[in-house]
Coordinates of C-alpha atoms in Angstrom, one line a residue:
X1 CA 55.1 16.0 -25.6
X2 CA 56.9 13.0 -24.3
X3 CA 55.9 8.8 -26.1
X4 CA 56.1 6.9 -23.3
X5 CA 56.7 3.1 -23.4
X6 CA 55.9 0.8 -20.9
X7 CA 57.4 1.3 -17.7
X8 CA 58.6 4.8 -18.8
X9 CA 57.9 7.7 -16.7
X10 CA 58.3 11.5 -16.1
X11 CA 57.2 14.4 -14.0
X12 CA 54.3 15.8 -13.6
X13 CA 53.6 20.0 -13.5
X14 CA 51.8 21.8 -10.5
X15 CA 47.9 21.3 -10.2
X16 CA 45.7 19.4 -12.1
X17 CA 46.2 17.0 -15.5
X18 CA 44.0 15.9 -17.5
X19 CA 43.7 11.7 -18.8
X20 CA 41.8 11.2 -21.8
X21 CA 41.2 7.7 -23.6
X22 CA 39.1 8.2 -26.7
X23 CA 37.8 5.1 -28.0
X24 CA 35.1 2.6 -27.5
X25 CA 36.1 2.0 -23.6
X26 CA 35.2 2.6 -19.8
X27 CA 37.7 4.7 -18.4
X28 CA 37.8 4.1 -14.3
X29 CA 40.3 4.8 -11.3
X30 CA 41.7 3.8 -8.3
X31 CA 42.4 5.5 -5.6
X32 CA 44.8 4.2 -2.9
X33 CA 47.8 4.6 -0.8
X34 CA 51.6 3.6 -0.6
X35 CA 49.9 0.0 0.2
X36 CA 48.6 -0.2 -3.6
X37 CA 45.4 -1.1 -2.2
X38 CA 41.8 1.0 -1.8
X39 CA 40.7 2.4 1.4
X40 CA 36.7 2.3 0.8
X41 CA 34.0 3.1 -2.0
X42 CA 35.2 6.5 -2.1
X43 CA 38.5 5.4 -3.5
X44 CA 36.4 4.4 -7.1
X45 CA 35.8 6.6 -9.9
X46 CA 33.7 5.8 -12.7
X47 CA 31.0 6.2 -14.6
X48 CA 27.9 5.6 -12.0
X49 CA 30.1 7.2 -9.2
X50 CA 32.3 9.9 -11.3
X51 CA 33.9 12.0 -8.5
X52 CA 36.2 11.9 -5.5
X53 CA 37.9 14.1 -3.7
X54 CA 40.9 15.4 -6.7
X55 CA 39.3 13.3 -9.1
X56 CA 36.2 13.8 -11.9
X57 CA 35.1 11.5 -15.0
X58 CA 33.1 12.7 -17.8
X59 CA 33.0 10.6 -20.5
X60 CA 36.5 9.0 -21.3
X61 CA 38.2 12.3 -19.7
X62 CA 39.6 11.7 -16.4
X63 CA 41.0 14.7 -14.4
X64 CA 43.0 14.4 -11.1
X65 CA 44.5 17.6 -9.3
X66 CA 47.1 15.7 -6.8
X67 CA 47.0 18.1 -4.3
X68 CA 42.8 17.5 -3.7
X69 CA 42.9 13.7 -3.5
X70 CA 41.6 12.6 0.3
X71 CA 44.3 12.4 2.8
X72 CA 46.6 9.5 2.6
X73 CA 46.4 8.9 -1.0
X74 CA 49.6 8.6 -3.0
X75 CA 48.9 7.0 -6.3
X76 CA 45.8 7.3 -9.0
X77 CA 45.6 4.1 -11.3
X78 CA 43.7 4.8 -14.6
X79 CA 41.6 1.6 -15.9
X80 CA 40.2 0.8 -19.1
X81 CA 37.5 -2.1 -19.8
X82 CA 35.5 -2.4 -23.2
X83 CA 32.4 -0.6 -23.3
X84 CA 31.0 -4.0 -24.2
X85 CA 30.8 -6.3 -21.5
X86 CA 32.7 -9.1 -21.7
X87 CA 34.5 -8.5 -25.6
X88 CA 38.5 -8.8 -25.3
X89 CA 40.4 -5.6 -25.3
X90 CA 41.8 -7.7 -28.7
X91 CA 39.3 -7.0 -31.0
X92 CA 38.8 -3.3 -29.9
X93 CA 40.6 -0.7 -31.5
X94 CA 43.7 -0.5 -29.4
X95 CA 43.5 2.2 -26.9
X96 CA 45.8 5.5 -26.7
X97 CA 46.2 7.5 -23.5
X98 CA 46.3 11.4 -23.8
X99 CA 47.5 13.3 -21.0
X100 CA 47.5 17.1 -20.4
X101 CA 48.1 19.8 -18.6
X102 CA 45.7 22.1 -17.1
X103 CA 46.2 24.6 -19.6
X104 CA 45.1 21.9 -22.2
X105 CA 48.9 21.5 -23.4
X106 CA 49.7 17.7 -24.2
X107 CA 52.1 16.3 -21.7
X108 CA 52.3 12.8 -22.6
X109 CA 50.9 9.8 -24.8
X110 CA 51.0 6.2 -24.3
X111 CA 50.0 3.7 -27.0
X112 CA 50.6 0.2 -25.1
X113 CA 51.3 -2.8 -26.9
X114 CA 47.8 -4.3 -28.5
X115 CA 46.2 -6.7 -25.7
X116 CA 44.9 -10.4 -26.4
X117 CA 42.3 -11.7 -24.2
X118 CA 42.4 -9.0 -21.5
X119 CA 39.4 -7.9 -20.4
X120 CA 41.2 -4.9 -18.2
X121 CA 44.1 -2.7 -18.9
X122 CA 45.7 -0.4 -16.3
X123 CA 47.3 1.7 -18.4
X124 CA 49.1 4.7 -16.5
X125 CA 49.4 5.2 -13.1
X126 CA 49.8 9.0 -11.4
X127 CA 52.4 8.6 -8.1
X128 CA 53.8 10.4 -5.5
X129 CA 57.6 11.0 -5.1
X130 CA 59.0 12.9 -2.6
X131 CA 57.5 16.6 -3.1
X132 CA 56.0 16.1 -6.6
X133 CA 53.8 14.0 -8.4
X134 CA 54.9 11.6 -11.7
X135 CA 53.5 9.7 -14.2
X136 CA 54.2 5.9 -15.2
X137 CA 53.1 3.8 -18.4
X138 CA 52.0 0.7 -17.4
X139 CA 49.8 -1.1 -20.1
X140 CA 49.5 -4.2 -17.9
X141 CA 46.4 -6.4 -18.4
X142 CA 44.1 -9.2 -16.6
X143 CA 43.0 -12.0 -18.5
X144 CA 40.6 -12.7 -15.7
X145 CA 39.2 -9.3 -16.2
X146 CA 38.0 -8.4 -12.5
X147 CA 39.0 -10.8 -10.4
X148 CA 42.9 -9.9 -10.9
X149 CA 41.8 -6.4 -10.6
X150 CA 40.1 -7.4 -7.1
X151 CA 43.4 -9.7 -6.3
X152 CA 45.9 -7.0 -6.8
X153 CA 43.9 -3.8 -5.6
X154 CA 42.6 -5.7 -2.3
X155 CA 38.8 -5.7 -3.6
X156 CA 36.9 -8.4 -1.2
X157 CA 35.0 -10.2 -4.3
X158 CA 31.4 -11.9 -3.4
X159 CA 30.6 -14.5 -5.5
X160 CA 26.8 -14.7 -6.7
X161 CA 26.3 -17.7 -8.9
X162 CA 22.5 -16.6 -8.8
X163 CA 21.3 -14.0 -10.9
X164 CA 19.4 -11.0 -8.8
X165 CA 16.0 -10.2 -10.3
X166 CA 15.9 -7.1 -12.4
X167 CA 14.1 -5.3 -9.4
X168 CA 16.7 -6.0 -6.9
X169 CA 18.5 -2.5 -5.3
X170 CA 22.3 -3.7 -5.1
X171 CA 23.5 -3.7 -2.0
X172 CA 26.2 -0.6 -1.0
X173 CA 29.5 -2.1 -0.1
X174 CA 30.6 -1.7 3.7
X175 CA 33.1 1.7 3.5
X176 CA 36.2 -0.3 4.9
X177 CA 35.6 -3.8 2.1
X178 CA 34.5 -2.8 -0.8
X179 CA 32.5 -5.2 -3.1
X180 CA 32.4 -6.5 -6.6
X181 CA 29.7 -9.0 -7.4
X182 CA 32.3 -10.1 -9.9
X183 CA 30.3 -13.2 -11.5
X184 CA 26.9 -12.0 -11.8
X185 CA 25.9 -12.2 -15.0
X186 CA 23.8 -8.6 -15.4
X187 CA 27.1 -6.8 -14.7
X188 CA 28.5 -3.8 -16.6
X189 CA 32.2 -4.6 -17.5
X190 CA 32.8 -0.7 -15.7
X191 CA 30.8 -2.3 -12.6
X192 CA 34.3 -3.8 -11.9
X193 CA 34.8 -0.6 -10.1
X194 CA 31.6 -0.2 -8.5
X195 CA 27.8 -0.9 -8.8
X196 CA 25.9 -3.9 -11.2
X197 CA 24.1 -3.0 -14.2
X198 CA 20.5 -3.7 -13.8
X199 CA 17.6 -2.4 -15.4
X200 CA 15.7 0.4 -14.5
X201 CA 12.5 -0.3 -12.7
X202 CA 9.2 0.9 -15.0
X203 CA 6.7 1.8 -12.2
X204 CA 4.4 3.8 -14.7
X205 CA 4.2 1.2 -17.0
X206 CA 5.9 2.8 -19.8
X207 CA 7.9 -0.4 -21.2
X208 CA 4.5 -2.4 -21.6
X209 CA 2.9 0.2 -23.7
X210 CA 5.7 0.7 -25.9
X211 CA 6.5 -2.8 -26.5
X212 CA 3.1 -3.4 -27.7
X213 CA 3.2 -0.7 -30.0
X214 CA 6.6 -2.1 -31.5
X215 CA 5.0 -5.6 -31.7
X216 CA 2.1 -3.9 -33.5
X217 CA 4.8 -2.7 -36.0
X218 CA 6.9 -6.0 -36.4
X219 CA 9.7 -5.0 -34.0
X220 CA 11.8 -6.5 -31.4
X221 CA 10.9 -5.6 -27.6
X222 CA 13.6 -2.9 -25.4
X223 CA 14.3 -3.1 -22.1
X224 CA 14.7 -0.1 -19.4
X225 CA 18.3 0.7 -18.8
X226 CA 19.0 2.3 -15.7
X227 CA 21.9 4.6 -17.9
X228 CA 19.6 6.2 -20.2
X229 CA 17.0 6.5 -17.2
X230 CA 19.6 8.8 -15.7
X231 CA 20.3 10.7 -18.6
X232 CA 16.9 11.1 -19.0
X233 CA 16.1 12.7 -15.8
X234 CA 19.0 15.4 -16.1
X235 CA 18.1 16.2 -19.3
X236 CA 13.9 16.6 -18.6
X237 CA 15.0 18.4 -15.0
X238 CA 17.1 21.2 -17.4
X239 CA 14.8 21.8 -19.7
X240 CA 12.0 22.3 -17.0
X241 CA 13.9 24.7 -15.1
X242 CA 14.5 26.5 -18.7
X243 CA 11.4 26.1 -19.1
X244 CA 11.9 24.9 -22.7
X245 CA 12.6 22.0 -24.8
X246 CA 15.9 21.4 -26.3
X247 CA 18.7 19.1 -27.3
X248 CA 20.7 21.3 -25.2
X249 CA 20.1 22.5 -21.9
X250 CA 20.2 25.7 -19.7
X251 CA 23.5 24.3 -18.8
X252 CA 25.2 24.0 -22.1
X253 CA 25.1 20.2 -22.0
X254 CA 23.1 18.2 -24.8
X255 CA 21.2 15.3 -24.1
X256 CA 24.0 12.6 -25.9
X257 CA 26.6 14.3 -23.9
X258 CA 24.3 13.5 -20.9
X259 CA 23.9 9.8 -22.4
X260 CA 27.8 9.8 -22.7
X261 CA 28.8 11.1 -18.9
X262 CA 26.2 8.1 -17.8
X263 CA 28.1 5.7 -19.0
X264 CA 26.1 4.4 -21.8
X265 CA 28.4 4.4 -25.0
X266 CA 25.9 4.1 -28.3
X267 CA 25.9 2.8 -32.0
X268 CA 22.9 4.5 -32.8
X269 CA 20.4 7.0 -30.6
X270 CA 17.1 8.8 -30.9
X271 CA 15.3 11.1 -28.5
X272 CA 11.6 12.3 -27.9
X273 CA 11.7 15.6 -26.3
X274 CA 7.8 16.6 -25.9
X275 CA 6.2 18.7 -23.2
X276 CA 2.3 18.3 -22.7
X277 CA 1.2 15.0 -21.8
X278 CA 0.4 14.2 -18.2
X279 CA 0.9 10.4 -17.9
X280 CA 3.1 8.0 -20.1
X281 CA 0.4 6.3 -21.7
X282 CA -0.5 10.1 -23.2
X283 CA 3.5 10.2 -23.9
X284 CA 3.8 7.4 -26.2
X285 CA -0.1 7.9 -27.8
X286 CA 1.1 11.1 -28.4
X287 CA 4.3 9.8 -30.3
X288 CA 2.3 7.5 -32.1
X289 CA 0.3 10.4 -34.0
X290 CA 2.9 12.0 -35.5
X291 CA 5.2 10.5 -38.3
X292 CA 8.7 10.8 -36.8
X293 CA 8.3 10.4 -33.5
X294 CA 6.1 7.4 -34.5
X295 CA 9.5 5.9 -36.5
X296 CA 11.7 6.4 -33.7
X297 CA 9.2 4.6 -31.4
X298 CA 8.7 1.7 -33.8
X299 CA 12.5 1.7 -34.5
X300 CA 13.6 -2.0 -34.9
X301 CA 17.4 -1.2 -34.2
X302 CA 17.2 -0.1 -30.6
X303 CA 17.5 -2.1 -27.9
X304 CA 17.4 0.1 -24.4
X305 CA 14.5 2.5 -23.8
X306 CA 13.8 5.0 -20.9
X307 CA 11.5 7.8 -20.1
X308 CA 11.8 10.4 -17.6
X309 CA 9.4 13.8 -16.6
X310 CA 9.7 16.6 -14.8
X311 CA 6.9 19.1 -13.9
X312 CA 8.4 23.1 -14.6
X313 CA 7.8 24.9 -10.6
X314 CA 7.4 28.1 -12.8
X315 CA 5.0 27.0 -15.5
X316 CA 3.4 23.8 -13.9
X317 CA 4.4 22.0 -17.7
X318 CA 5.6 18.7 -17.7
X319 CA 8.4 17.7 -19.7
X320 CA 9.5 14.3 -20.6
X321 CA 12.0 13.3 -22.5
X322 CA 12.6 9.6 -24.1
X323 CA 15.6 7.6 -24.6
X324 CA 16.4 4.7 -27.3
X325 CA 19.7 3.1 -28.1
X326 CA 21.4 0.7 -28.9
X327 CA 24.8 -0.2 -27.3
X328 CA 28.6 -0.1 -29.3
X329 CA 30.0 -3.4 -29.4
X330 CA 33.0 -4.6 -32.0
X331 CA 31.0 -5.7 -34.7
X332 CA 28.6 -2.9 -34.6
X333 CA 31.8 -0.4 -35.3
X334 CA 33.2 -2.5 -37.5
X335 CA 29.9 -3.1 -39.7
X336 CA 29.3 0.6 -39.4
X337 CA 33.0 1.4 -41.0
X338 CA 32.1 -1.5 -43.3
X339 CA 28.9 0.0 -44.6
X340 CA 30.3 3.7 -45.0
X341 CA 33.3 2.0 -46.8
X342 CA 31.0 -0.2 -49.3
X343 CA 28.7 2.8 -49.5
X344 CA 31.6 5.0 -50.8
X345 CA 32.9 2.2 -53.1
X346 CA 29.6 2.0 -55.0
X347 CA 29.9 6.0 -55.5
X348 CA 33.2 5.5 -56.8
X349 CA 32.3 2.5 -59.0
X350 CA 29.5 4.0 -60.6
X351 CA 32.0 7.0 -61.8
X352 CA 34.1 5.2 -63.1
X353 CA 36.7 5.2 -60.8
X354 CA 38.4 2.3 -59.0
X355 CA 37.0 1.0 -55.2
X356 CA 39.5 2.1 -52.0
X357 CA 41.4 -0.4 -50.2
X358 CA 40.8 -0.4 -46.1
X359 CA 43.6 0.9 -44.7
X360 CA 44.6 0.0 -41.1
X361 CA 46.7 3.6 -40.2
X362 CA 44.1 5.9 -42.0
X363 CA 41.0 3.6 -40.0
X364 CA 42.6 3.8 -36.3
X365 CA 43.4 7.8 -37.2
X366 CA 39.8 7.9 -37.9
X367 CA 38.3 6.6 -35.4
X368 CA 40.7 8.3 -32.6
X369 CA 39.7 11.5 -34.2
X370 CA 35.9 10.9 -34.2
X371 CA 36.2 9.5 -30.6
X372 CA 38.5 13.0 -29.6
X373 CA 35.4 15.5 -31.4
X374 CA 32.8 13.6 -29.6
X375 CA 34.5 13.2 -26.5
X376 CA 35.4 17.2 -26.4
X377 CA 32.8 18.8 -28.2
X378 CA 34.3 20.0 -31.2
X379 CA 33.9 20.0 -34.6
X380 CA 36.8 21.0 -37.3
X381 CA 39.4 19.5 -39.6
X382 CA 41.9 21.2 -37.0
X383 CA 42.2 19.4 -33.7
X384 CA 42.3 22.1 -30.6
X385 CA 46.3 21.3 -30.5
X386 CA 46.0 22.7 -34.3
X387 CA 46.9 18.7 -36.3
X388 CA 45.4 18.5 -39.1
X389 CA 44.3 15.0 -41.2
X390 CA 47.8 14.3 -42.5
X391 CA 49.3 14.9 -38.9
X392 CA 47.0 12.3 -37.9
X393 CA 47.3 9.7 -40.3
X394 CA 51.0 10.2 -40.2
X395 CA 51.2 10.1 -36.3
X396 CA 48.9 6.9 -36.7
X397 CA 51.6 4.9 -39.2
X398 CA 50.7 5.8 -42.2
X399 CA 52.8 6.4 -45.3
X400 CA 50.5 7.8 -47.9
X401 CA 51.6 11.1 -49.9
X402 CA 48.3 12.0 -50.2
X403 CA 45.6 12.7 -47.3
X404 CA 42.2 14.0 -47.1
X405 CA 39.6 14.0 -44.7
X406 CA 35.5 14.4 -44.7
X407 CA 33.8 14.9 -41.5
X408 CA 30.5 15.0 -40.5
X409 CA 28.1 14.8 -37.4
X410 CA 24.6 14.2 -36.2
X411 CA 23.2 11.5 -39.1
X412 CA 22.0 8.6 -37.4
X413 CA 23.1 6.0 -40.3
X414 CA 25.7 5.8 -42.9
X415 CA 23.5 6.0 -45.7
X416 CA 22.5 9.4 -43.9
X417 CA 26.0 10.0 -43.8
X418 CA 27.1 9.6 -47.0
X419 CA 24.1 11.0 -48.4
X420 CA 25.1 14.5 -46.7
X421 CA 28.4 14.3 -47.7
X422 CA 27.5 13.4 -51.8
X423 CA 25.3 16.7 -51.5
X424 CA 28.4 18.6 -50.4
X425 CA 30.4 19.4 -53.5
X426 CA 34.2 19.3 -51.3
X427 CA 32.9 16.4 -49.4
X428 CA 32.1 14.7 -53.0
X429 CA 35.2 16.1 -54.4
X430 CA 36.8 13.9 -52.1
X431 CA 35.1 10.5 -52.0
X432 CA 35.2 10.8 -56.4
X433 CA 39.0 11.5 -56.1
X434 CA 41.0 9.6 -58.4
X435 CA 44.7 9.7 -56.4
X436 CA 43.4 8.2 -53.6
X437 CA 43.7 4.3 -53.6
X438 CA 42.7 4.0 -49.6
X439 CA 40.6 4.6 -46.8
X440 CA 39.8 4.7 -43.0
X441 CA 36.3 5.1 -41.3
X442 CA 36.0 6.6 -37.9
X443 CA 32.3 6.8 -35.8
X444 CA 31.7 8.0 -32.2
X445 CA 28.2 8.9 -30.3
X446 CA 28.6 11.9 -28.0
X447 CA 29.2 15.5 -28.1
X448 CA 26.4 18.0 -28.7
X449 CA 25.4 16.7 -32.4
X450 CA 25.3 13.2 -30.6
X451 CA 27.5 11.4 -33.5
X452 CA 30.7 11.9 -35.1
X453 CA 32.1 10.3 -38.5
X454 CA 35.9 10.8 -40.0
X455 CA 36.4 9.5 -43.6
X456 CA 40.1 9.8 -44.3
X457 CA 41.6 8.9 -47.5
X458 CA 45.3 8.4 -48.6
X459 CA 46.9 7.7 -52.0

């Protein structure tokens, strides 16, 4: 596997590769020809439009097979953006690019140089040269975020210094000018290649009743997101064509990993999965009678709701499922790593035993590796290319003689978290370990258990 640095570059193999950046980002891509610029709408990928001809997104996985791309295209240009509108790429943990083959053999990885106040990184770009295809590191940024991405990629930008009302349909971009409302303020950072965030309409009336049953219980109003809404619909149109209720569908997929592909990238999640009630008001009544689904509802954390139902052609059941969340930003990651951190030095303190350091190698192994289970739905100590925690933390920049590693996945919390993990007697074993003197927190939502958390310790 080659380390590319910027501006290095090396040949591709036949048929399709595989582009993976694990992390709390948007991954996107261009499209376009020996010009450098894009042809049409079809020339985006991302996460509200995530195919084209030789290209697919799911999740932060991009995968290109050259010789599919539409006719006339020469060069794929992989973006990332923070999941976060509007947070510099700065205070993000810095993003790593993982290419492979389409045997799932690494090829390449690229670790760019930690941006400042970029809002958009191009990070590699896939070319054309003579008979085969090749691979360059870029890592070049925009600290005007989407308006040097329109500039360079010959994106016509309309400027909307009005905001459009939450019911407005966006209009579709002509096919020959593309569009990016680039100043409206109810954009998705990701909408930089493609369509504005706006809420999802509530024609049944769904947010009203809910938000007065979270007022009744002292907590903040949501509002409809048009990411969740989509999720929502996948996931209640498997299970009625099941037939059954489930966090996974017919189709293998769960409902986070539906959640994930839609572009909505979560700190914390919950799900009402019911089947039964005919309209929404019987929905949320019906939550409301029974303790957990009743704490979810009233759950002050969340901040995006949506609801979706689908009637079974087999059985004539209706089955709905309900989305909350909140989104990932910086400080909710950091706080998150904080918490599990103070959480574990209180465990430690109270045996005696001296509180562990925050290391920045062990955290940014921990986190990549929390991102990679979600991101490819796996769950093991051993990565699918067979590293285990010390290869990590090593490959990360750590120098520590001593490594361990607890995992866990599907606690919502990390008090839930580290409760599990004291009632494990290995898990314990490691967290009360007196050699170690440091540690690194990693958290992703995704995957089938919907979250994913990496202690790794060093000493």
């Amino acid at each position: 596997m080659s380390e590319l640095v910027p501006g290095g570059n090396l040949p591709l193999p036949g048929g399709s590769v595989t582009v993976r950046v694990p992390g709390p980002f948007d991954v996107s891509a261009l499209v376009t020809d020996d010009s450098g610029k894009v042809r049409g709408d079809a020339d985006f990928v991302f996460y509200n439009q995530p195919s084209a001809p030789g290209a697919r997104l799911q999740g932060d996985t991009l995968t290109v097979d050259p010789p599919r791309l539409r006719p006339g295209a020469t060069r794929v240009t992989v973006v990332v953006s923070p999941a976060d509108p509007g947070t510099p790429l700065g205070r993000l943990p810095a993003p790593a690019l993982h290419v492979t083959d389409s045997g799932g053999r690494p090829i390449a990885r690229f670790a760019p140089p930690r941006p400042r106040e970029e809002t958009v990184l191009l990070l590699p770009e896939l070319y054309r040269r003579g008979g085969g295809w090749k691979l360059r590191a870029l890592g070049q940024g925009y600290a005007d975020g989407l308006a040097g991405l329109a500039r360079d990629f010959g994106v016509d930008v309309i400027e909307d210094a009005t905001p459009a009302p939450a019911h407005r349909t966006p209009v579709t971009p002509t096919p020959t000018v593309p569009s990016m409302p680039a100043a409206r303020p109810t954009m998705h950072t990701l909408a930089g290649v493609g369509v504005p965030h706006i809420p999802s309409p509530d024609p049944d009336g769904f947010l009203g009743l809910v938000n007065s049953a979270r007022a009744g219980a002292g907590s903040p109003p949501v509002t409809l997101d048009a990411r969740l809404a989509s999720a929502a619909r996948a996931h209640a149109g498997a299970m009625a064509s099941a037939g059954r209720l489930g966090v996974e569908g017919p189709d293998g997929v769960s409902v986070y990993q539906r959640i994930s592909a839609a572009g909505y990238v979560y700190v914390t999640v919950g799900e009402h999965l019911v089947s039964g009630p005919r309209t929404p008001s019987e929905f949320v009544s019906y939550c409301l009678r029974t303790d957990r689904p009743r704490r979810i509802l009233h759950d002050s954390s969340f901040t995006h709701a949506a609801l979706a139902h689908v009637t079974s052609g087999r059985s004539g059941d209706t089955f709905w499922t309900a989305l909350w969340a909140r989104p990932l930003t910086p400080g909710d990651l950091a706080r998150t790593a904080t918490e599990v951190v103070d959480l574990t030095n209180r465990e430690r303190v109270r045996a005696g035993l001296r509180p562990l350091a925050v290391d920045t190698a062990l955290g940014t192994a921990a986190q990549a590796y929390s991102a990679d289970m979600a991101s490819r739905a796996f769950y093991s100590h051993t990565s699918p290319e067979g590293t285990q925690p010390w290869d990590r933390a090593a490959a990360a920049g750590s120098r520590m003689r001593t490594i361990g590693e607890n995992i866990a996945c599907g606690q919502r919390s990390p008090a839930e978290v580290m409760e599990g993990w004291m009632n494990s007697p290995g898990h314990r074993a490691n967290i009360l370990k007196r050699d170690f003197t440091h540690i690194g927190i990693g958290f992703a939502g995704g995957g089938p258990a919907g979250t994913y958390w990496t202690q790794l310790f060093g000493g």
